[in-house]
Short mmCIF file of C-alpha atoms in Angstrom, two decimals:
data_model
loop_
_atom_site.label_atom_id
_atom_site.label_comp_id
_atom_site.label_asym_id
_atom_site.label_seq_id
_atom_site.Cartn_x
_atom_site.Cartn_y
_atom_site.Cartn_z
CA MET A 1 -42.87 118.20 123.45
CA THR A 2 -43.60 114.64 122.26
CA PHE A 3 -47.08 113.33 121.54
CA ALA A 4 -47.05 111.20 124.72
CA ALA A 5 -45.86 114.15 126.79
CA ASP A 6 -48.64 116.27 125.29
CA ILE A 7 -51.22 113.69 126.34
CA LEU A 8 -49.89 113.53 129.91
CA SER A 9 -49.77 117.31 130.11
CA LEU A 10 -53.37 117.60 128.89
CA LEU A 11 -54.63 114.95 131.31
CA PHE A 12 -52.75 115.99 134.43
CA HIS A 13 -51.48 119.54 133.88
CA PRO A 14 -54.10 121.29 131.71
CA LYS A 15 -53.16 124.72 133.03
CA GLU A 16 -49.64 124.37 131.62
CA PHE A 17 -50.92 122.64 128.48
CA PHE A 18 -53.08 125.61 127.50
CA THR A 19 -50.40 128.22 128.09
CA ASP A 20 -49.75 127.62 124.40
CA THR A 21 -52.86 129.32 123.04
CA SER A 22 -52.30 127.82 119.59
CA ARG A 23 -53.64 124.55 121.00
CA THR A 24 -57.11 126.08 121.14
CA HIS A 25 -57.17 126.69 117.37
CA SER A 26 -56.28 123.33 115.81
CA LEU A 27 -58.93 120.63 115.43
CA LYS A 28 -56.40 117.91 114.57
CA LEU A 29 -55.96 116.35 118.03
CA PRO A 30 -59.58 116.79 119.18
CA LEU A 31 -60.71 115.07 115.97
CA LEU A 32 -58.25 112.24 116.58
CA TYR A 33 -59.30 111.75 120.20
CA THR A 34 -62.99 111.86 119.30
CA ALA A 35 -62.56 109.43 116.40
CA VAL A 36 -60.71 106.90 118.59
CA TYR A 37 -63.34 107.36 121.31
CA GLY A 38 -66.01 106.83 118.63
CA ILE A 39 -64.48 103.44 117.74
CA PHE A 40 -64.67 102.26 121.34
CA ALA A 41 -68.15 103.77 121.70
CA ALA A 42 -69.13 101.71 118.65
CA VAL A 43 -67.87 98.54 120.34
CA LEU A 44 -69.77 99.42 123.50
CA GLY A 45 -72.86 100.26 121.44
CA TYR A 46 -72.70 96.90 119.66
CA GLN A 47 -72.37 94.97 122.91
CA THR A 48 -75.16 96.86 124.64
CA THR A 49 -77.62 96.69 121.74
CA ALA A 50 -76.92 93.03 120.97
CA ALA A 51 -77.37 92.14 124.64
CA SER A 52 -80.63 94.09 124.72
CA ALA A 53 -81.87 92.18 121.69
CA GLU A 54 -81.28 88.92 123.55
CA LEU A 55 -82.98 90.31 126.64
CA ILE A 56 -86.17 91.35 124.85
CA GLY A 57 -86.52 88.04 123.03
CA MET A 58 -85.06 88.96 119.62
CA PRO A 59 -81.87 86.86 119.48
CA ASP A 60 -82.13 86.41 115.70
CA TYR A 61 -81.80 90.17 115.27
CA ALA A 62 -78.94 90.65 117.74
CA GLY A 63 -76.32 91.02 114.99
CA VAL A 64 -78.32 93.53 112.97
CA LEU A 65 -79.35 95.58 115.99
CA GLY A 66 -75.79 95.40 117.32
CA ALA A 67 -74.48 96.82 114.03
CA VAL A 68 -77.02 99.64 114.23
CA GLY A 69 -75.90 100.30 117.80
CA ALA A 70 -72.25 100.36 116.71
CA ILE A 71 -72.87 102.85 113.89
CA THR A 72 -74.99 105.00 116.18
CA GLY A 73 -72.32 104.94 118.87
CA PHE A 74 -69.63 106.13 116.48
CA ILE A 75 -71.74 108.91 114.96
CA MET A 76 -73.03 110.07 118.34
CA ALA A 77 -69.46 110.65 119.54
CA PHE A 78 -69.20 113.51 117.05
CA ILE A 79 -72.76 114.77 117.50
CA VAL A 80 -72.37 114.97 121.27
CA TRP A 81 -69.01 116.74 120.85
CA VAL A 82 -70.62 119.52 118.79
CA PHE A 83 -73.72 119.69 120.98
CA VAL A 84 -71.73 120.03 124.21
CA ALA A 85 -69.46 122.65 122.59
CA VAL A 86 -72.52 124.72 121.63
CA PHE A 87 -73.91 124.26 125.13
CA PHE A 88 -70.69 125.53 126.74
CA PHE A 89 -70.25 128.30 124.17
CA VAL A 90 -73.68 129.78 124.91
CA PHE A 91 -73.17 129.83 128.69
CA ILE A 92 -69.61 131.14 128.60
CA LYS A 93 -70.45 133.76 125.96
CA PHE A 94 -73.42 134.96 128.00
CA ILE A 95 -71.55 135.20 131.32
CA THR A 96 -68.05 136.32 130.25
CA HIS A 97 -68.98 138.31 127.10
CA THR A 98 -65.89 136.96 125.36
CA ALA A 99 -65.46 138.01 121.73
CA THR A 100 -63.94 134.64 120.79
CA GLY A 101 -65.73 132.69 118.05
CA PHE A 102 -67.10 129.15 118.24
CA LYS A 103 -64.18 127.16 116.79
CA PRO A 104 -61.83 127.41 119.85
CA PHE A 105 -64.70 126.22 122.05
CA LEU A 106 -65.23 123.26 119.72
CA VAL A 107 -61.50 122.49 119.90
CA VAL A 108 -61.31 122.64 123.70
CA THR A 109 -64.48 120.58 124.14
CA GLY A 110 -62.94 117.95 121.84
CA TYR A 111 -59.91 117.65 124.12
CA GLY A 112 -62.34 116.32 126.72
CA SER A 113 -62.83 113.26 124.50
CA LEU A 114 -59.53 111.91 125.83
CA PRO A 115 -60.68 111.30 129.44
CA VAL A 116 -63.99 110.02 128.05
CA LEU A 117 -62.03 107.61 125.84
CA ILE A 118 -60.07 106.35 128.85
CA GLY A 119 -63.29 105.86 130.82
CA THR A 120 -64.88 103.92 127.95
CA VAL A 121 -61.84 101.64 127.57
CA LEU A 122 -61.87 101.02 131.32
CA MET A 123 -65.57 100.15 131.15
CA LEU A 124 -64.99 97.70 128.29
CA LEU A 125 -62.01 96.02 129.95
CA ALA A 126 -63.74 95.74 133.32
CA GLY A 127 -66.88 94.42 131.64
CA ALA A 128 -64.86 91.74 129.86
CA VAL A 129 -63.44 90.53 133.18
CA THR A 130 -66.59 91.01 135.29
CA PRO A 131 -69.69 91.38 133.10
CA GLY A 132 -72.12 93.99 134.37
CA VAL A 133 -69.64 95.56 136.80
CA PHE A 134 -70.47 99.05 135.53
CA ASP A 135 -74.20 98.53 135.10
CA GLY A 136 -76.50 100.92 136.90
CA TRP A 137 -75.14 103.36 139.44
CA ALA A 138 -71.58 102.05 139.22
CA GLY A 139 -71.55 103.21 135.60
CA TYR A 140 -72.95 106.57 136.67
CA LEU A 141 -70.17 107.02 139.22
CA LEU A 142 -67.59 106.23 136.54
CA ASN A 143 -69.18 108.79 134.21
CA ALA A 144 -69.21 111.35 137.03
CA ALA A 145 -65.51 110.73 137.68
CA VAL A 146 -64.74 111.20 133.97
CA LEU A 147 -66.79 114.42 133.95
CA LEU A 148 -64.77 115.74 136.90
CA TRP A 149 -61.58 114.82 135.04
CA CYS A 150 -62.76 116.80 132.02
CA MET A 151 -63.57 119.92 134.03
CA PRO A 152 -60.01 121.25 134.49
CA ILE A 153 -59.34 120.65 130.79
CA TRP A 154 -62.42 122.64 129.82
CA ILE A 155 -61.92 125.37 132.42
CA TYR A 156 -58.30 126.17 131.56
CA GLY A 157 -58.90 125.58 127.86
CA PHE A 158 -61.87 127.94 127.64
CA ALA A 159 -60.05 130.53 129.74
CA SER A 160 -57.14 130.40 127.30
CA ALA A 161 -59.36 130.35 124.22
CA GLY A 162 -61.57 133.21 125.36
CA ASN A 163 -58.88 135.20 127.15
CA VAL A 164 -61.07 135.40 130.24
CA PRO A 165 -60.36 134.72 133.95
CA VAL A 166 -60.42 131.10 135.11
CA HIS A 167 -62.92 131.86 137.89
CA ALA A 168 -65.34 133.35 135.35
CA VAL A 169 -65.17 130.21 133.22
CA PHE A 170 -65.66 128.03 136.31
CA THR A 171 -68.80 129.98 137.20
CA ALA A 172 -70.09 129.76 133.63
CA LEU A 173 -69.54 125.99 133.48
CA LEU A 174 -71.23 125.16 136.77
CA ILE A 175 -74.76 125.24 135.39
CA PRO A 176 -74.17 123.14 132.24
CA ILE A 177 -72.04 120.64 134.17
CA LEU A 178 -74.76 120.23 136.82
CA ILE A 179 -77.38 119.83 134.07
CA MET A 180 -75.29 117.13 132.38
CA ALA A 181 -74.78 115.29 135.70
CA ALA A 182 -78.49 115.50 136.57
CA TYR A 183 -79.57 114.30 133.12
CA THR A 184 -77.16 111.34 133.29
CA ALA A 185 -78.49 110.45 136.75
CA TYR A 186 -82.06 110.56 135.40
CA GLN A 187 -81.11 108.35 132.44
CA THR A 188 -79.44 105.87 134.79
CA TYR A 189 -82.48 105.74 137.07
CA THR A 190 -84.98 105.24 134.22
CA THR A 191 -82.78 102.53 132.65
CA ILE A 192 -82.52 100.63 135.93
CA GLU A 193 -86.27 100.84 136.49
CA SER A 194 -87.01 99.70 132.92
CA LEU A 195 -84.70 96.71 133.27
CA LYS A 196 -86.33 95.81 136.60
CA THR A 197 -89.75 95.92 134.97
CA LEU A 198 -88.53 93.84 132.04
CA ALA A 199 -86.96 91.25 134.32
CA GLU A 200 -90.12 90.97 136.46
CA THR A 201 -92.85 91.07 133.81
CA GLY A 202 -91.21 90.55 130.42
CA SER A 203 -92.63 93.87 129.25
CA ILE A 204 -91.94 97.58 129.46
CA GLY A 205 -94.83 99.96 129.94
CA GLY A 206 -97.31 97.15 129.37
CA MET A 207 -95.86 96.22 125.96
CA GLN A 208 -94.83 92.60 125.52
CA MET A 209 -91.19 92.56 124.46
CA SER A 210 -90.79 89.01 123.18
CA MET A 211 -90.88 88.63 119.41
CA GLN A 212 -90.97 84.85 119.46
CA PRO A 213 -93.95 83.29 117.62
CA PRO A 214 -96.77 82.00 119.82
CA ARG A 215 -97.06 78.26 120.40
#
């Protein structure tokens, strides 16, 4: 199977993709997908942080803060990968009692970076055409759609990696998936409210955000 065919199989036919159990043992492709996603996350991080610097009255620091945002975005792609893998591993281990070690769970979680990469590219392209199109709840809905896209990959991948029934993995993933969706919704809500406060008062939580010298 070619590389392109592998990608299409993973994205649209994960059940067939993971019939080859060797795919749950190699970190090569998950590392590649996560690294490419990290590059786009860095671009998104730069744009978001630089725009925030302008918004809070620190335009002179937009480049520096944007660079920090870019580096953070790239590094966080890998940190979140490991964190989510541990999260899933604990729940699936507890519910299914699989004897499989952590590495296959890290591998399968990393395959989910591919739909996340596609969602991030879509967000960047749409934002370039229509700035702010995925701000607020529209961005949340896109993230929710990407999460739903990842679920079959994770379910069939973990079932193959742990040699456990698909329905058992589905049950084990329900709680962490719902927690992730709820946390993202909370983040979206608090961000929207903070931006509303900033737009109305020029401050967040009573703290003046402008760094311009007084006149």
